[in-house]
Short mmCIF file of C-alpha atoms and ligand atoms in Angstrom, two decimals:
data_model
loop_
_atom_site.label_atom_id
_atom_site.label_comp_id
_atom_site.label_asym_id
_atom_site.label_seq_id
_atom_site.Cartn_x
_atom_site.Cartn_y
_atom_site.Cartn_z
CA UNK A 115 5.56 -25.52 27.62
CA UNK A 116 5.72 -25.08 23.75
CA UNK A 117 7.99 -22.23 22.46
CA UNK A 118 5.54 -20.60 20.50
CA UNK A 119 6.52 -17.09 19.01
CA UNK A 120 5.84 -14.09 21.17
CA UNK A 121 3.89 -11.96 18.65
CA UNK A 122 1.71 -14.70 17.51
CA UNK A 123 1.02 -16.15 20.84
CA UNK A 124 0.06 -12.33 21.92
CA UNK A 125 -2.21 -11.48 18.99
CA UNK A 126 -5.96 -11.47 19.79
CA UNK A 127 -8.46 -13.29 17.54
CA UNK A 128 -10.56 -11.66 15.23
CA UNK A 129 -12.86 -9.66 16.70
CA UNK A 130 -14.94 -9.55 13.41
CA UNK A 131 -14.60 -12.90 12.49
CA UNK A 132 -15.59 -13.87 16.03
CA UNK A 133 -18.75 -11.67 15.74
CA UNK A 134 -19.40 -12.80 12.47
CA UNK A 135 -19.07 -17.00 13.44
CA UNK A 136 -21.52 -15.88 16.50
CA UNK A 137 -24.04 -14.38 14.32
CA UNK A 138 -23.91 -17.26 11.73
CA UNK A 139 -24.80 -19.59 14.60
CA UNK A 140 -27.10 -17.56 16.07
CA UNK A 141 -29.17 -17.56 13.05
CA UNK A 142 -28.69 -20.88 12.69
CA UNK A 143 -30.72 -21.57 16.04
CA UNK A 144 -33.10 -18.83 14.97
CA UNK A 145 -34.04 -17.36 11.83
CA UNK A 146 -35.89 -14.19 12.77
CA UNK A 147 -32.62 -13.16 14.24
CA UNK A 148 -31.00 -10.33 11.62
CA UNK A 149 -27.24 -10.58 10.95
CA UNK A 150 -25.56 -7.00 10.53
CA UNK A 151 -22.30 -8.10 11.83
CA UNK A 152 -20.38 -9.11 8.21
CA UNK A 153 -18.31 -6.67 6.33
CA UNK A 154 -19.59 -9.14 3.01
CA UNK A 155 -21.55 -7.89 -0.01
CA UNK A 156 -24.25 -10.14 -0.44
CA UNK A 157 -24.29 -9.71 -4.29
CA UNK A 158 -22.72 -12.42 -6.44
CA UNK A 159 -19.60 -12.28 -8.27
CA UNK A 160 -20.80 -10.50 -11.61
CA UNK A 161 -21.24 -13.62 -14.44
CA UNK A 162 -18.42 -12.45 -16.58
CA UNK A 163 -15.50 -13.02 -13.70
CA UNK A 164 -17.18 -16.34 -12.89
CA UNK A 165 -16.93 -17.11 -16.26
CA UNK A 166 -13.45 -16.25 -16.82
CA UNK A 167 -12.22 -18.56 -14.12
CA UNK A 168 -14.39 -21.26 -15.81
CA UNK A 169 -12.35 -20.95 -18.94
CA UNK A 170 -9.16 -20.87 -17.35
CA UNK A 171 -9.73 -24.19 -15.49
CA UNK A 172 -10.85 -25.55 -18.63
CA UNK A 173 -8.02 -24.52 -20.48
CA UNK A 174 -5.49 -26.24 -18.11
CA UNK A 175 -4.12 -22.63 -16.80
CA UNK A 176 -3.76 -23.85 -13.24
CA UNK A 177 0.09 -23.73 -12.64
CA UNK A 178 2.45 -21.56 -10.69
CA UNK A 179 2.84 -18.40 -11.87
CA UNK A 180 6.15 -16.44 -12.49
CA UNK A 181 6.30 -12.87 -10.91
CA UNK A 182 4.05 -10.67 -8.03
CA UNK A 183 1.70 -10.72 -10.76
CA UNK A 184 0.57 -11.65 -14.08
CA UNK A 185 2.01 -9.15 -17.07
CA UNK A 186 -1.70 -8.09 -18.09
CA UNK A 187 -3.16 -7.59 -14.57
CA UNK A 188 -0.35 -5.59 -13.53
CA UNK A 189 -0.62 -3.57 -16.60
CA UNK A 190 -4.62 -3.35 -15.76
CA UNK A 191 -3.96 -1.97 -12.54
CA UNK A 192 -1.77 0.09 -13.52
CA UNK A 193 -4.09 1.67 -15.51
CA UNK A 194 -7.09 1.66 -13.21
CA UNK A 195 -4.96 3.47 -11.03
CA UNK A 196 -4.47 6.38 -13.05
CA UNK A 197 -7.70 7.12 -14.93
CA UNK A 198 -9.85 6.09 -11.41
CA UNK A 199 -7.40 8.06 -8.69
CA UNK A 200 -4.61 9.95 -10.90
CA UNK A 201 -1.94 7.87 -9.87
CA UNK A 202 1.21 7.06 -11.62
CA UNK A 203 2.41 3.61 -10.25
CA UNK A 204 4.50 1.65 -12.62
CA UNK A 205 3.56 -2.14 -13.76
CA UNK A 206 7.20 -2.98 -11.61
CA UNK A 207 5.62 -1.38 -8.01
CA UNK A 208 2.51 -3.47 -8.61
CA UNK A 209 2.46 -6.55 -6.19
CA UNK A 210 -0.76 -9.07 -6.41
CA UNK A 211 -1.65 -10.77 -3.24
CA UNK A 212 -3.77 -13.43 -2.24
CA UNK A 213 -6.08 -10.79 -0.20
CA UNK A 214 -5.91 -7.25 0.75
CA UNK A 215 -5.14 -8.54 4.59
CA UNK A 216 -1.67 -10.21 3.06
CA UNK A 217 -0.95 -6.85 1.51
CA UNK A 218 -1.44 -5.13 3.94
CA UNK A 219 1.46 -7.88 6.32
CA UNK A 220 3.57 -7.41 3.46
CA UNK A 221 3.27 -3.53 3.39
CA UNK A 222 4.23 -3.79 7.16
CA UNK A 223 6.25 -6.34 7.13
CA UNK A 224 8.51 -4.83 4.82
CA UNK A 225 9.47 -1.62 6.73
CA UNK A 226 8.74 -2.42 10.06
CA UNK A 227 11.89 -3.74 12.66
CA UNK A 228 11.32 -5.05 16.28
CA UNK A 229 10.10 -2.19 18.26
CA UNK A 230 9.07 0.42 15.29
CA UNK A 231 6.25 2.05 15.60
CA UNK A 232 3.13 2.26 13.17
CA UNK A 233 0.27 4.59 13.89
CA UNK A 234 -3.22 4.07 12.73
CA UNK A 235 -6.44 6.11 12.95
CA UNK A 236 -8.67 5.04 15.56
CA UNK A 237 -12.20 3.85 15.18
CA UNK A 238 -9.92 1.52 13.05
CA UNK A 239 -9.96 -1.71 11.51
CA UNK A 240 -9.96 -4.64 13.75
CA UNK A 241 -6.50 -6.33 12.20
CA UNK A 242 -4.21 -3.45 11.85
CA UNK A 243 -2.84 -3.51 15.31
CA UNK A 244 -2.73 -7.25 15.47
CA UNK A 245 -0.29 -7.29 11.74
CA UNK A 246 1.27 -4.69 13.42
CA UNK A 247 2.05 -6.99 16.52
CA UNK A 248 2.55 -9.85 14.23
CA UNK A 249 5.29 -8.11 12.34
CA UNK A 250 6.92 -7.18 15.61
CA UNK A 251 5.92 -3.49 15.82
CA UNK A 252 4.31 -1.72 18.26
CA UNK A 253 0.81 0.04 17.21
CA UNK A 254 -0.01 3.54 17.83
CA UNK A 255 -3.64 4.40 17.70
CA UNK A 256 -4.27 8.14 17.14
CA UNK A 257 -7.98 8.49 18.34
CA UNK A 258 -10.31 10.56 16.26
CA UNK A 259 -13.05 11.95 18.33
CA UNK A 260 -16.61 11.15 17.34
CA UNK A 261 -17.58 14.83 18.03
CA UNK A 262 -15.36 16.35 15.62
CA UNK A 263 -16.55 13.65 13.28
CA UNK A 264 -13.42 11.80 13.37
CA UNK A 265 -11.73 14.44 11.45
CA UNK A 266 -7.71 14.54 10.93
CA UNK A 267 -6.08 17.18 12.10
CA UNK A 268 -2.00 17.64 11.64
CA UNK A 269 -1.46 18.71 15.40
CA UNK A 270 -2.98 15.41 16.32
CA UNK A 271 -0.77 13.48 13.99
CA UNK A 272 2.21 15.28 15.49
CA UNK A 273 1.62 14.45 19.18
CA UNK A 274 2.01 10.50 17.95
CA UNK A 275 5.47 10.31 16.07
CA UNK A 276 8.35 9.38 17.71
CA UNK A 277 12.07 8.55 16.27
CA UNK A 278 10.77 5.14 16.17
CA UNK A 279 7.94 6.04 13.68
CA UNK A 280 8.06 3.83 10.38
CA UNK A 281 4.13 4.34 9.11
CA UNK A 282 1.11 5.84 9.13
CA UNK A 283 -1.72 3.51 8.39
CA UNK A 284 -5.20 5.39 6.67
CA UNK A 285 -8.36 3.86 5.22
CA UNK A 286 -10.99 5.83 3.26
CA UNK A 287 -13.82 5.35 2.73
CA UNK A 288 -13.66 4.12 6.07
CA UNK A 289 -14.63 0.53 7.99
CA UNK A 290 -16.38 0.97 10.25
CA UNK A 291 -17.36 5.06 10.10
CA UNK A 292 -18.04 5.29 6.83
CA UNK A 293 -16.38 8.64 6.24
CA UNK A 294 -14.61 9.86 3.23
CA UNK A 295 -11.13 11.94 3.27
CA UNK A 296 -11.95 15.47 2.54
CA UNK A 297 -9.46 17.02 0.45
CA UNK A 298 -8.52 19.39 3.89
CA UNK A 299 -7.60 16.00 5.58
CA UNK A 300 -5.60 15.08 2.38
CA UNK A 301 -3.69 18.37 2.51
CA UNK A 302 -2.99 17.83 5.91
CA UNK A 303 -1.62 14.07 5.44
CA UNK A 304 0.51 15.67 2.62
CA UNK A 305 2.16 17.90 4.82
CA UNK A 306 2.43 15.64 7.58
CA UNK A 307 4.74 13.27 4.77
CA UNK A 308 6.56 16.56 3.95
CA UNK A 309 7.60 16.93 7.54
CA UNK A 310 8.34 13.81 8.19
CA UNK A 311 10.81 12.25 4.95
CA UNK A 312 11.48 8.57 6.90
CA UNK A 313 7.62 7.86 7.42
CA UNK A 314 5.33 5.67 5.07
CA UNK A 315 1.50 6.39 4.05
CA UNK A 316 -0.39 3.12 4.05
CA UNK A 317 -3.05 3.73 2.46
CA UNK A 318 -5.77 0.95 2.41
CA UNK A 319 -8.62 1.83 -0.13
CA UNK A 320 -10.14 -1.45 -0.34
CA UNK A 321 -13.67 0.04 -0.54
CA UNK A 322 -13.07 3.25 -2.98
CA UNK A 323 -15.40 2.31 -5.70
CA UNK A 324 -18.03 2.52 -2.86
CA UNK A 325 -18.93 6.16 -2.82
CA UNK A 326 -22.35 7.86 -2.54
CA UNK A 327 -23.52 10.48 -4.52
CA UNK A 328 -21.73 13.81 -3.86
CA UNK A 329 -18.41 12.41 -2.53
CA UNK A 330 -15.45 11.86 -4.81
CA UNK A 331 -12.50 9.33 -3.71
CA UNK A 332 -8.88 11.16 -2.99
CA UNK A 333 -6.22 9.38 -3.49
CA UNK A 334 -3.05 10.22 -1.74
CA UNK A 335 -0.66 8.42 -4.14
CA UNK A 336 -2.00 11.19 -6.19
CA UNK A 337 0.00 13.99 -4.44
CA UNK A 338 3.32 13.65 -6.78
CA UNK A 339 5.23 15.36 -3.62
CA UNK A 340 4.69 12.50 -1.59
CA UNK A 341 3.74 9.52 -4.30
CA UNK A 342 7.09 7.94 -4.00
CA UNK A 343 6.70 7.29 -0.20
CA UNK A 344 2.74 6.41 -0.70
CA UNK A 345 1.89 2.66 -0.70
CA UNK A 346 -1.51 2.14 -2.38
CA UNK A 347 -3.69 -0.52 -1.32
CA UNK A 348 -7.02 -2.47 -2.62
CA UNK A 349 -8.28 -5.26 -3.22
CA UNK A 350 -11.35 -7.07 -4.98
CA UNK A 351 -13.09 -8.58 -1.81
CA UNK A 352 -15.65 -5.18 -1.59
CA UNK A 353 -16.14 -3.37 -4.56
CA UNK A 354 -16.55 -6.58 -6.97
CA UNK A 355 -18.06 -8.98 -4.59
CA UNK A 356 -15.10 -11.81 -4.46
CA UNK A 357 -14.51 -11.95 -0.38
CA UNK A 358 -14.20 -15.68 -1.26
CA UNK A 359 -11.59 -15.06 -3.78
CA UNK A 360 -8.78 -13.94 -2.03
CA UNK A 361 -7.15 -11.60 -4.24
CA UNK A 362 -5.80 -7.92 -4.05
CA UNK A 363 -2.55 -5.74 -4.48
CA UNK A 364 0.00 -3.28 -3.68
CA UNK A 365 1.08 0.09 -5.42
CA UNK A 366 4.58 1.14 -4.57
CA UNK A 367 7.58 2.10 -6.20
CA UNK A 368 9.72 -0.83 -7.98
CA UNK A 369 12.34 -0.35 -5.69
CA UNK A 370 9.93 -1.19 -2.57
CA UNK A 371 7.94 -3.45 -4.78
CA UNK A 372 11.29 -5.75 -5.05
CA UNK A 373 11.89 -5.54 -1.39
CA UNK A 374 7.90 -6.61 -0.89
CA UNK A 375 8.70 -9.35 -3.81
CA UNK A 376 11.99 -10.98 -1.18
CA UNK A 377 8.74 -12.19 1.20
CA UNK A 378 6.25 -13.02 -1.13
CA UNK A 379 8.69 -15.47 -2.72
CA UNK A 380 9.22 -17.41 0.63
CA UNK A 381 5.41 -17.59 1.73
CA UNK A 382 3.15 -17.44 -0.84
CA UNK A 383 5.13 -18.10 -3.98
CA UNK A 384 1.78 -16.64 -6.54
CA UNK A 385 -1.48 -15.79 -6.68
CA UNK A 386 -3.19 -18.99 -8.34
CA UNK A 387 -3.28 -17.39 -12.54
CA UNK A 388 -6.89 -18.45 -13.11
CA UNK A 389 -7.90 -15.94 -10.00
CA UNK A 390 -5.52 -13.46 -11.51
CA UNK A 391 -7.16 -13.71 -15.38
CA UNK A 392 -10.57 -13.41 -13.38
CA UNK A 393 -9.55 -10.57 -11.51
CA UNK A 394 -8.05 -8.56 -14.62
CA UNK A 395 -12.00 -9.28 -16.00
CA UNK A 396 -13.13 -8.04 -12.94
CA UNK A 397 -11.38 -4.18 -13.50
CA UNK A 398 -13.52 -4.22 -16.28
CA UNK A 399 -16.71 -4.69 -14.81
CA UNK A 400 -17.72 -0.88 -14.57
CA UNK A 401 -21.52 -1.31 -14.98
CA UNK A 402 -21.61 -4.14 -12.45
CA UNK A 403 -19.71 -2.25 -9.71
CA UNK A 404 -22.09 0.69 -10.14
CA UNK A 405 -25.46 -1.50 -9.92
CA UNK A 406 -24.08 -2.67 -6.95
CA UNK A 407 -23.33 0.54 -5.51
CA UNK A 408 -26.33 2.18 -6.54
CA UNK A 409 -27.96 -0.48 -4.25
CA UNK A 410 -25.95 0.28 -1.39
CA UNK A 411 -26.99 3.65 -1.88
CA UNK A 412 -30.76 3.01 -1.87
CA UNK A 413 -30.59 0.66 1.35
CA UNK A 414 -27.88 3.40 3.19
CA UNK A 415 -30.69 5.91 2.53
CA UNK A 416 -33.49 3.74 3.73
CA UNK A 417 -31.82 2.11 7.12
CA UNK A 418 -29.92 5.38 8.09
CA UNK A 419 -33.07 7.31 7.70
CA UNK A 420 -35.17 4.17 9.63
CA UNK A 421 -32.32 4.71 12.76
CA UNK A 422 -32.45 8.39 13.03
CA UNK A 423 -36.33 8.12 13.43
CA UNK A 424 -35.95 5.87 16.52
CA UNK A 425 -35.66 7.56 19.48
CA UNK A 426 -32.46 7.49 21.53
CA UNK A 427 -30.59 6.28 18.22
CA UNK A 428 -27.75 8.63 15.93
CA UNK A 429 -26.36 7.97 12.51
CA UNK A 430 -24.73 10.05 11.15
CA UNK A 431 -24.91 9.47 6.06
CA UNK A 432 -22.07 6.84 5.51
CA UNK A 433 -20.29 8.46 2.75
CA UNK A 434 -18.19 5.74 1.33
CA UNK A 435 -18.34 1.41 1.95
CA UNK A 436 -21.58 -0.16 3.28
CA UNK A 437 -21.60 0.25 7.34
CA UNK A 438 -23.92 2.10 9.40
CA UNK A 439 -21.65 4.00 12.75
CA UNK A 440 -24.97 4.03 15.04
CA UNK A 441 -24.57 5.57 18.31
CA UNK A 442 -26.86 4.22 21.28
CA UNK A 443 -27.81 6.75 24.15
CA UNK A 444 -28.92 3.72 26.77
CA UNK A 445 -27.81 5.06 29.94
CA UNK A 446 -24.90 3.23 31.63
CA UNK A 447 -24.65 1.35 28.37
CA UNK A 448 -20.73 0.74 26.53
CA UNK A 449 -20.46 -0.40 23.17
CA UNK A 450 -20.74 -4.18 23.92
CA UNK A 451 -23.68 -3.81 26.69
CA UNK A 452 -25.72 -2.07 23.89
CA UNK A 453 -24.48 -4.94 21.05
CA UNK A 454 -26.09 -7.64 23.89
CA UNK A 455 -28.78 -5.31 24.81
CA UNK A 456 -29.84 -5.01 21.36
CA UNK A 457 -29.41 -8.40 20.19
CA UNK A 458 -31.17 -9.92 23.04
CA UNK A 459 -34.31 -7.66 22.46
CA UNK A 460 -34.38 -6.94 18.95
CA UNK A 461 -32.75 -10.02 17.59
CA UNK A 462 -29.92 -7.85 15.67
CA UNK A 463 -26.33 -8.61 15.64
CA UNK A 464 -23.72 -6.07 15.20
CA UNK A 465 -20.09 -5.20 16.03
CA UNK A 466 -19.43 -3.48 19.09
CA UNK A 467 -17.38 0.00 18.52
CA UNK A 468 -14.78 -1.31 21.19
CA UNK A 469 -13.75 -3.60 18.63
CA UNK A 470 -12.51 -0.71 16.62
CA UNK A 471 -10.89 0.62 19.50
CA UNK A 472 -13.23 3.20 20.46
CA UNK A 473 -16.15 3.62 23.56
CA UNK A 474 -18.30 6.23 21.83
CA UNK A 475 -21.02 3.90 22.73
CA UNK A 476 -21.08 2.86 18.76
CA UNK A 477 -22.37 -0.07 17.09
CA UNK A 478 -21.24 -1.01 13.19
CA UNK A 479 -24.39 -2.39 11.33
CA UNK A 480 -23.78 -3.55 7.87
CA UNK A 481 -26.27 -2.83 5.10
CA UNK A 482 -24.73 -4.75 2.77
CA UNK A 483 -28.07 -6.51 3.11
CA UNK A 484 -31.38 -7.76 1.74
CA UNK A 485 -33.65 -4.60 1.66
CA UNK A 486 -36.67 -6.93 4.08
CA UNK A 487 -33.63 -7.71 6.98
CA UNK A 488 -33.01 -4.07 6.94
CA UNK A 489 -36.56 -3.35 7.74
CA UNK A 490 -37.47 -6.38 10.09
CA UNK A 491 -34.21 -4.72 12.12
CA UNK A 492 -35.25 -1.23 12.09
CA UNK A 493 -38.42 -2.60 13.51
CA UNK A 494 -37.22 -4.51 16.35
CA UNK A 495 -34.07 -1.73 17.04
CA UNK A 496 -37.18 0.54 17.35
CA UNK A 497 -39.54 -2.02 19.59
CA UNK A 498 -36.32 -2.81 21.75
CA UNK A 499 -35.62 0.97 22.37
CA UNK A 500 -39.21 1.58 23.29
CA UNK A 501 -38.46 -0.88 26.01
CA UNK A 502 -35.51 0.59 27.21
CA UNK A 503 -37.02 3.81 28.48
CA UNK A 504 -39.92 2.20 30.79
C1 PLP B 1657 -10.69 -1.71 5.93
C2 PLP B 1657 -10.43 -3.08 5.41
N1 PLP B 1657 -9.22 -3.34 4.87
C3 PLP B 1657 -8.90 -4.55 4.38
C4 PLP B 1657 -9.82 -5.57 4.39
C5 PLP B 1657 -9.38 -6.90 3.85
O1 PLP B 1657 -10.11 -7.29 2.74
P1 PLP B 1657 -9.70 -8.60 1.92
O2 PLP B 1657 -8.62 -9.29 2.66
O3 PLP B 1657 -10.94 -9.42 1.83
O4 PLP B 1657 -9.25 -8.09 0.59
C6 PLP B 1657 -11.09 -5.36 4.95
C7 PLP B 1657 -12.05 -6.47 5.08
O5 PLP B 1657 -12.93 -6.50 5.89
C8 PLP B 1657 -11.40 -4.08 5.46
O6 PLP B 1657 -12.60 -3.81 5.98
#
């Protein structure tokens, strides 16, 4: 019998990254099947980032780099941070990672003992509780009820800390429900902080520059009362189109920033510098980002419109990242008998919402799509449910 570490042994695979191998396959065998499963944009990386890392190759800039991040990108960040969500992070609380999913170990890693707890908000994110478990914590879903359109409220909060609370983990706009924080939820997380002076604010905001019309991001670094214990998050992976790239960051204070810097020195040493140069292009790429969210915006209107006109079938406007929360009424019917049911009949894969921890009877569709998959799938969703009733 190997001695394998307890944590790691225990942690459960990827429940996207399962779905999303499945799909890939599936469409291998047949192409009329639609994949809806990824959490990918299917844009390219805009030309100018491409381009940077070109020239840095060429140039010979492919070294190790000194630092949790390269003097200008910090200082870029630093900056993005407070003109775009009216924060004030200094360049030394700035830590770039190789991913938003290292960031957010590190984050977690960094405050969390044996045995501490971290709460999350449930539907959730399919790898906080498993980083939680791999950093030897014990997660704490607070469920958000489908109903109340998975608002926050403070009591609810309150009825999850214990002594052994360490942090709070929050993502807006949201994977997979596609809701926004209001600026009532944002009070409330503000006082929750204020009540609590030992607890953390994760704050994971990997998909903030993907906001429809009417809805404005809130950042909670930028409530000054609480800033200091408010660890940013985000990444380049969503809003630039560079999954492939691996890069994102941290916003802390320097003081946590140094503890965060003990562990990235021992595992990942740098970010490689070209990726870094790219990304500091990337911050830059304003008009880009918005063509690309403009898009979103166009298909979100035309598939969420397409679901609600099928019978049996609720979706309620995403207003933030690219996922469609689409409730099935199929009698007798969970989350993953309506993910078979409906890729069976109508050739669609999605994510079951009992991978995000929840059995409202959800499915997560992305439309990070081509516009003509969108359709063929609202076509088929609609044939299958016609079926379902006879
Ligand atoms: C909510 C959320 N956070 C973090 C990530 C990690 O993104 P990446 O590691 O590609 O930066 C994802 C990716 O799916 C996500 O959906």
């Amino acid at each position: 019998m190997l001695g394998f570490n307890r944590e790691i042994l225990g942690l459960q695979p990827s429940r996207s990254m399962t779905f999303m191998a499945k799909a890939k396959q599936l469409r291998a065998q047949d192409p009329e099947v639609v994949d809806l499963s990824g959490g990918e944009p299917d844009f390219d990386t805009p030309q100018k980032i491409r381009d940077e890392l070109y020239r840095q190759v060429a140039a010979g800039y492919t070294h190790y780099t000194v630092g949790a991040g390269l003097p200008e990108l910090r200082e870029r960040i630093v900056k993005k941070l407070k003109e775009e969500n009216g924060c004030d992070y200094p360049a030394e609380g700035i830590v770039v990672t190789p991913g938003g999913k290292f960031a957010i170990y590190l984050a977690v890693r960094t405050f969390v003992d044996a045995g501490d707890e971290v709460m999350y908000l449930e539907p959730a994110w399919v790898s906080y509780p498993s980083i939680i478990e791999a950093s030897g914590g014990r997660p704490v879903p607070v469920r958000l009820s489908h109903s109340d359109n998975y608002r926050i409220t403070l009591e609810q909060l309150e009825q999850h800390v214990t002594d052994r609370t360490k942090m709070l983990i929050i993502n807006y706009p949201n994977n997979p429900t596609g809701r926004a924080l209001s600026r009532v939820e944002a009070d409330a997380l503000e006082q929750f902080l204020l009540r609590h002076p030992g607890l953390m604010l994760l704050s994971d905001e990997v998909y903030e520059r993907i906001l429809y019309t009417g809805n404005e991001n809130i950042s909670m670094g930028s409530y000054a009362s609480v800033a200091s214990r408010v660890i940013t998050m985000n990444g380049f992976s969503k809003s630039v189109a560079m999954t492939g790239w691996r890069v994102g960051y941290l916003a802390t204070t320097p003081e946590i920033g140094a503890v965060m810097y003990k562990l990235f020195q021992h595992t990942i040493t740098c970010v490689s510098g070209f990726i870094q140069k790219a990304a500091t292009v990337a911050l830059d790429c304003t008009e880009e980002i918005e063509e690309m969210r403009r898009r979103y915006e166009r298909r979100r209107d035309m598939f969420v419109e397409g679901l609600n006109a099928i019978d049996g079938v609720h979706c309620a406007l995403p207003q933030g990242a690219f996922y469609a929360w689409v409730r099935f009424d199929i009698p007798g019917m969970g989350s993953e008998a309506v993910c078979d049911y409906i890729l069976k009949e109508a050739k669609v894969v999605g994510v079951p919402g009992v991978a995000y921890g929840t059995d409202d009877s959800c499915v997560r569709f992305s439309f990070a799509t081509a516009e003509e998959d969108l359709e063929r799938a609202l076509i088929q969703i609609r044939a299958a449910m016609e079926r379902v009733k006879k």
